[in-house]
PDB file of C-alpha atoms and ligand atoms in Angstrom:
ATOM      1  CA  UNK E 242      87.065 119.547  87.755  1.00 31.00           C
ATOM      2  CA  UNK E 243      89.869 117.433  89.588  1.00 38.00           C
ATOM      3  CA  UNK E 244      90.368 114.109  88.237  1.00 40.00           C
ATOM      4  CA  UNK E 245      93.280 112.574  90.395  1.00 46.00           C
ATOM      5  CA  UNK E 246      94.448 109.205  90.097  1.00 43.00           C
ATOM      6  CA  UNK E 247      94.861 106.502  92.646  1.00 42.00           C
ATOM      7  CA  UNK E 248      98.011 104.169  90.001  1.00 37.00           C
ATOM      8  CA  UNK E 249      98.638 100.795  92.159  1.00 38.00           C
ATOM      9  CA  UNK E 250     100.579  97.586  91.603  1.00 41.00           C
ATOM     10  CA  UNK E 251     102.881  99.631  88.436  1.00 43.00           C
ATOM     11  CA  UNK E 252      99.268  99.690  86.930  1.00 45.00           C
ATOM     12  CA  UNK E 253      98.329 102.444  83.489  1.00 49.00           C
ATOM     13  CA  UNK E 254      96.061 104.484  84.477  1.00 48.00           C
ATOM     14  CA  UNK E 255      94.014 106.515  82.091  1.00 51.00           C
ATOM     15  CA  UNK E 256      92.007 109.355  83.235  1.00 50.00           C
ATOM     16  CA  UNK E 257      90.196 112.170  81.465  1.00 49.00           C
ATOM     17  CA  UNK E 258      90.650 115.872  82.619  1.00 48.00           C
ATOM     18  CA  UNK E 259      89.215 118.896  81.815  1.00 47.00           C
ATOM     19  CA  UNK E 260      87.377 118.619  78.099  1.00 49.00           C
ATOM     20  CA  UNK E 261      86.352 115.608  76.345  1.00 49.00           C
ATOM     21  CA  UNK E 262      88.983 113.042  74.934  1.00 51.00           C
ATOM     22  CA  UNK E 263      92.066 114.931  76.973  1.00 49.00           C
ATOM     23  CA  UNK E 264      93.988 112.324  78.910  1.00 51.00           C
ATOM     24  CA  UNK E 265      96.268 111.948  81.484  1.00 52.00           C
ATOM     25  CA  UNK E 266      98.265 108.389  81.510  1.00 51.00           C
ATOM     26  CA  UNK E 267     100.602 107.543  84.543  1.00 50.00           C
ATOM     27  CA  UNK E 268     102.875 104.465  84.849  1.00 49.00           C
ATOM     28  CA  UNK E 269     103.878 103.760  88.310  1.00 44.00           C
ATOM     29  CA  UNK E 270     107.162 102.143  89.005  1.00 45.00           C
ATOM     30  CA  UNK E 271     107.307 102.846  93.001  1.00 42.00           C
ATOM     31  CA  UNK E 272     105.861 104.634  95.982  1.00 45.00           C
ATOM     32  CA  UNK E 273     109.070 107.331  95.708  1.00 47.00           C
ATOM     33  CA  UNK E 274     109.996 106.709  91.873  1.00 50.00           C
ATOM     34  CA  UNK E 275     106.647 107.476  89.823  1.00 51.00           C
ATOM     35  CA  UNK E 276     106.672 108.259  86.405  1.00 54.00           C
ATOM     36  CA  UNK E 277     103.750 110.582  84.804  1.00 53.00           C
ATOM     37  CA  UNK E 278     102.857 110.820  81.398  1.00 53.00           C
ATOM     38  CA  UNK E 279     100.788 113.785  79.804  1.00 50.00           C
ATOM     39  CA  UNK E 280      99.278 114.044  76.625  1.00 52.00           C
ATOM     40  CA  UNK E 281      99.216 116.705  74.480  1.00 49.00           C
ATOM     41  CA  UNK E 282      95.265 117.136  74.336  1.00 56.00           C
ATOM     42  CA  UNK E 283      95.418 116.093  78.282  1.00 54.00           C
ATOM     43  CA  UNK E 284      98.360 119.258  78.828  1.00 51.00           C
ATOM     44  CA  UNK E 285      96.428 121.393  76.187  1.00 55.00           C
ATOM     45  CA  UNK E 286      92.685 120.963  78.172  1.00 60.00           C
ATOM     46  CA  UNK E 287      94.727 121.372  81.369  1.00 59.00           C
ATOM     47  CA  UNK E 288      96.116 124.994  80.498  1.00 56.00           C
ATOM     48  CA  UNK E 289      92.885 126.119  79.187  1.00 60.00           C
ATOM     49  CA  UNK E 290      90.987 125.171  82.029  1.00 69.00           C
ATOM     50  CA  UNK E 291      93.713 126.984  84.371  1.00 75.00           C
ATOM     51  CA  UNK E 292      94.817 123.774  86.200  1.00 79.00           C
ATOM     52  CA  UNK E 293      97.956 122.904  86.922  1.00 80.00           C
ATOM     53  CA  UNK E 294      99.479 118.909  86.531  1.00 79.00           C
ATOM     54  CA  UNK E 295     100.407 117.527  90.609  1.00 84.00           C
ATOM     55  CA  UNK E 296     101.758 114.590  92.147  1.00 83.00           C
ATOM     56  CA  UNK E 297     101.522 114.023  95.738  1.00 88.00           C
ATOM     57  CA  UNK E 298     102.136 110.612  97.701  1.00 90.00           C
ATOM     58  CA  UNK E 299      99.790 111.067 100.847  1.00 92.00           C
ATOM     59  CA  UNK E 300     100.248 108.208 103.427  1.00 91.00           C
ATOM     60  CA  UNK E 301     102.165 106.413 100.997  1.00 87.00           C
ATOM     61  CA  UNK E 302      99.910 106.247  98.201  1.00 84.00           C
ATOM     62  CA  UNK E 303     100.386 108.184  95.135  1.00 81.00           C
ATOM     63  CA  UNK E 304      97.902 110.602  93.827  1.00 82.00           C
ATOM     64  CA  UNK E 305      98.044 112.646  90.490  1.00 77.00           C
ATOM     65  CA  UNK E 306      95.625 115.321  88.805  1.00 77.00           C
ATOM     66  CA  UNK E 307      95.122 118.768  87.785  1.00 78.00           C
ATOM     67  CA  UNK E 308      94.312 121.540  90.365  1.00 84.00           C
ATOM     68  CA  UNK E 309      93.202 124.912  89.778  1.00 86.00           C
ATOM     69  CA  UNK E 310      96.220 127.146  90.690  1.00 90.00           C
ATOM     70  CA  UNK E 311      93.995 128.804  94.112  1.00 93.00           C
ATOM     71  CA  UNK E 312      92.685 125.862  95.001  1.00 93.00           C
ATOM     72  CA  UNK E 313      94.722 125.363  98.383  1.00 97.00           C
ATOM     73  CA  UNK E 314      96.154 121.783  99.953  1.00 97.00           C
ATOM     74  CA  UNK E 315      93.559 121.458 102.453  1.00 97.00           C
ATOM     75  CA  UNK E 316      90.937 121.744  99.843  1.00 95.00           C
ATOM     76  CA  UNK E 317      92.081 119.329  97.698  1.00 94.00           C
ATOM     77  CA  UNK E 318      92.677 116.696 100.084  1.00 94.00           C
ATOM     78  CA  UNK E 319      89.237 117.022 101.758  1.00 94.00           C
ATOM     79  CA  UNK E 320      86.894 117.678  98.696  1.00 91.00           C
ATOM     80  CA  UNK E 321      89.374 116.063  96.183  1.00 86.00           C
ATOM     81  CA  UNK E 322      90.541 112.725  97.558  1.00 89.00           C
ATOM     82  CA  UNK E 323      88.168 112.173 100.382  1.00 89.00           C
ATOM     83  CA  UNK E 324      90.721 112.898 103.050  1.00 92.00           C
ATOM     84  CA  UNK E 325      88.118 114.385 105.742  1.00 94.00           C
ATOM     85  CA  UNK E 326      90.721 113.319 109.009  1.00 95.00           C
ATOM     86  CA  UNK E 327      92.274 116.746 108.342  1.00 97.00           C
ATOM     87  CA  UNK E 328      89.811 119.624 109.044  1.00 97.00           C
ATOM     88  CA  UNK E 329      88.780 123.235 108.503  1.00 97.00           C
ATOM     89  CA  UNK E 330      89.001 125.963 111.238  1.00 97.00           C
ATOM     90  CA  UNK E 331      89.406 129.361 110.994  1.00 97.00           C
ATOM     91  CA  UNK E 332      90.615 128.607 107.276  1.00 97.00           C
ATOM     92  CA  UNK E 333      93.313 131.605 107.695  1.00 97.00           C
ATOM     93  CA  UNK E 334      96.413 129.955 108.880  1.00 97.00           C
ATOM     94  CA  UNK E 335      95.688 131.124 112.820  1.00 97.00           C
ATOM     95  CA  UNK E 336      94.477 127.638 114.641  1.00 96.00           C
ATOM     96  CA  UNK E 337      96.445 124.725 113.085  1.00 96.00           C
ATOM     97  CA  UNK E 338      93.634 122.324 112.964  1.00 97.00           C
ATOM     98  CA  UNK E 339      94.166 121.517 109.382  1.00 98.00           C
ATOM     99  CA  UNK E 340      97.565 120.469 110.442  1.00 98.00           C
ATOM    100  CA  UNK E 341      99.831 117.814 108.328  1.00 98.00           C
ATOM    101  CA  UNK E 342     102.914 116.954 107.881  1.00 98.00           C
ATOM    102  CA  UNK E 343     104.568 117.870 104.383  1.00 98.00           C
ATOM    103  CA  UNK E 344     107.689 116.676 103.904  1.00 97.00           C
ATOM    104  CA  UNK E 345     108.805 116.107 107.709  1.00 96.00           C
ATOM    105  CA  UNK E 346     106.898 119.933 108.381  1.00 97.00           C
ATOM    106  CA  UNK E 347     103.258 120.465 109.723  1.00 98.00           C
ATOM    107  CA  UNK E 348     102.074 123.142 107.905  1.00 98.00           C
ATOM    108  CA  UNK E 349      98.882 124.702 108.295  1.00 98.00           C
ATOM    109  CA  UNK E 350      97.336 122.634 104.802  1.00 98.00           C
ATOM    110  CA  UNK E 351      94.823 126.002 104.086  1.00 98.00           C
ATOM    111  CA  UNK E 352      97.110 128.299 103.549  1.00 97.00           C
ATOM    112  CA  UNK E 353      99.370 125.928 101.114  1.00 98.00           C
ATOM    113  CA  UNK E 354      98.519 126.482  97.787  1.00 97.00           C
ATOM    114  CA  UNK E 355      98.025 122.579  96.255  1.00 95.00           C
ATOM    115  CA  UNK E 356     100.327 123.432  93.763  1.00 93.00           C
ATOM    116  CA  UNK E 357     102.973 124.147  95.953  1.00 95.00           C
ATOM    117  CA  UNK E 358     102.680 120.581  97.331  1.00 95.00           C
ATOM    118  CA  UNK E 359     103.225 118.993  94.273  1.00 90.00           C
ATOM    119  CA  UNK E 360     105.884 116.505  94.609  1.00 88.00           C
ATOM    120  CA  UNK E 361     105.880 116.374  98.724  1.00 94.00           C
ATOM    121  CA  UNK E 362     105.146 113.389 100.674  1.00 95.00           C
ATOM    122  CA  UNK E 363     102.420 114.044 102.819  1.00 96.00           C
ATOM    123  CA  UNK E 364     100.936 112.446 106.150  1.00 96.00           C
ATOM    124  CA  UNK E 365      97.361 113.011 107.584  1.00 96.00           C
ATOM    125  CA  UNK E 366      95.797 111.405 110.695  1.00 94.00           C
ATOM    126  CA  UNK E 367      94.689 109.117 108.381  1.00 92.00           C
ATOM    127  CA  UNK E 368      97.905 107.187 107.883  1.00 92.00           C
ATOM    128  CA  UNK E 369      98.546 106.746 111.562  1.00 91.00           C
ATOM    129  CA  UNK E 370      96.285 103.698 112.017  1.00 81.00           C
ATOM    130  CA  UNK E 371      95.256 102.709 108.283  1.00 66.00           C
ATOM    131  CA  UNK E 372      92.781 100.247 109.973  1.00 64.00           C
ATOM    132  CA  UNK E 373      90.192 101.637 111.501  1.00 62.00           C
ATOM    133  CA  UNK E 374      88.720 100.009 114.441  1.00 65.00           C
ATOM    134  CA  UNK E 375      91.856  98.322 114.769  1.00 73.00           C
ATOM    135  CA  UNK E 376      95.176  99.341 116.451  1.00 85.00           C
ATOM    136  CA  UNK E 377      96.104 103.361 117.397  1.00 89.00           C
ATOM    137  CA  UNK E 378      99.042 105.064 116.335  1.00 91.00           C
ATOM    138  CA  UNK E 379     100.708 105.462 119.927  1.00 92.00           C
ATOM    139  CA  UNK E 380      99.550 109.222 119.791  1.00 93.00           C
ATOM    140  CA  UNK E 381      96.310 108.587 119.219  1.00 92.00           C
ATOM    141  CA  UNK E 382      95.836 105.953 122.067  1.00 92.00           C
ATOM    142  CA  UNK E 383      97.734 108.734 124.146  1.00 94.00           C
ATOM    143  CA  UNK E 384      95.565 111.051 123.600  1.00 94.00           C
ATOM    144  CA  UNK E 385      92.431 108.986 124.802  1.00 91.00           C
ATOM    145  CA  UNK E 386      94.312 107.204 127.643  1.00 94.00           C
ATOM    146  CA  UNK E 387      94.687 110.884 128.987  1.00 95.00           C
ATOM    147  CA  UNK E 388      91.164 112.436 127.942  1.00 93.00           C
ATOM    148  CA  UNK E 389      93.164 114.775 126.179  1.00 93.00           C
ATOM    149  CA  UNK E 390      90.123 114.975 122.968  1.00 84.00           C
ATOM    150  CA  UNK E 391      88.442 118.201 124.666  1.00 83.00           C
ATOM    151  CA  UNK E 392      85.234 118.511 121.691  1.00 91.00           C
ATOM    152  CA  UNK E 393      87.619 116.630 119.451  1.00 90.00           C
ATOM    153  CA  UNK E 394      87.461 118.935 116.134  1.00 93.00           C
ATOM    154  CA  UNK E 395      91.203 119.958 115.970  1.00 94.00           C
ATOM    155  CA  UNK E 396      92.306 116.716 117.750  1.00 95.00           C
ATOM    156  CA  UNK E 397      94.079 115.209 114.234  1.00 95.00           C
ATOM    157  CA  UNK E 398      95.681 119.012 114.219  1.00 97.00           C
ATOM    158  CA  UNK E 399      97.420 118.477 117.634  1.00 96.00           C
ATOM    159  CA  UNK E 400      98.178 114.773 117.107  1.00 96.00           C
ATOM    160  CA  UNK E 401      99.888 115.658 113.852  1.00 97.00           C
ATOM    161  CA  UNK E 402     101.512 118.613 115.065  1.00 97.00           C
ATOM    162  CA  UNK E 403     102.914 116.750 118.090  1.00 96.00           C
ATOM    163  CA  UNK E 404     104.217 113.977 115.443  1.00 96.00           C
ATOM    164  CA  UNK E 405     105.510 116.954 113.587  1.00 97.00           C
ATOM    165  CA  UNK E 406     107.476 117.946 116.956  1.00 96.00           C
ATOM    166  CA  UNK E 407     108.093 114.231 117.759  1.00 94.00           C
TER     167      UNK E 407
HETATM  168 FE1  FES N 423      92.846 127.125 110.952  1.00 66.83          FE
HETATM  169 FE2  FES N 423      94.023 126.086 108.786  1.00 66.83          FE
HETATM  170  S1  FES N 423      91.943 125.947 109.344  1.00 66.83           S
HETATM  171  S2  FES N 423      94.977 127.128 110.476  1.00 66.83           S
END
């Protein structure tokens, strides 16, 4: 399974993926400038278990694991790394509701293959207002001010996809 993570603070991190005693060690040095270190056993369980060694910096935080190479963007952010803002539609490309922006582009996040991502910088609806119950990203407050929620299921799609256009 996925074990992706979270460095902070140019903290070492040491997590285990795939079989037992495999490693993965990262050493942050900045939100843009990360550094990731892979162990042998950690590279050698990774390959046999199919995955694949990502990066990603979603909303500014940096996130690192191994993926399974048909596992697809929108899955790992919502079953991976908790990321529910961004949902699931028609799960074919067609409605945009799993909308986000990678690098500067919405894309449609279940049709992107995670591996594909690695190395973008990402941004859900979840990094427009960090603090919830606090203050809305302009959009957002937009999008209330003029009732525009409908059922509000592919809301975060639009509201990305108009940031996208923005
Ligand atoms: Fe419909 Fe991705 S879920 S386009």
């Amino acid at each position: 399974s996925l074990a992706l993570a979270n460095a902070c603070g140019g903290a070492t991190v040491t997590q285990t993926v795939g079989g037992a005693g495999s490693t993965v060690t990262v050493t942050k040095t900045g939100a843009a400038g990360a550094t990731v270190t892979v162990t042998q056993a950690a590279e050698a369980a990774a390959l046999a278990n199919g995955a694949v060694l990502v990066h990603y910096i979603i909303n500014g935080v940096d996130y690192y694991g191994a993926v399974q190479p048909y596992w697809t963007l929108l899955y790992v952010m919502r079953e991976k790394l908790g990321l529910i803002g961004t949902k699931k539609g028609c799960d074919t490309g067609d409605c945009g509701v799993c909308g986000a922006i990678v690098n500067g582009r919405i894309v449609n996040t279940c049709i992107m293959l995670a591996v594909e991502a690695d190395g973008a910088n990402i941004e859900t609806v979840e990094g427009l207002a960090p603090k919830i119950g606090k203050e809305l990203d302009k959009l957002q407050q937009s999008w209330v001010d003029n009732d525009a929620l409908q059922c509000g299921f592919c809301t975060a799609g639009m509201i990305m996809t108009a940031k996208a256009l923005l």
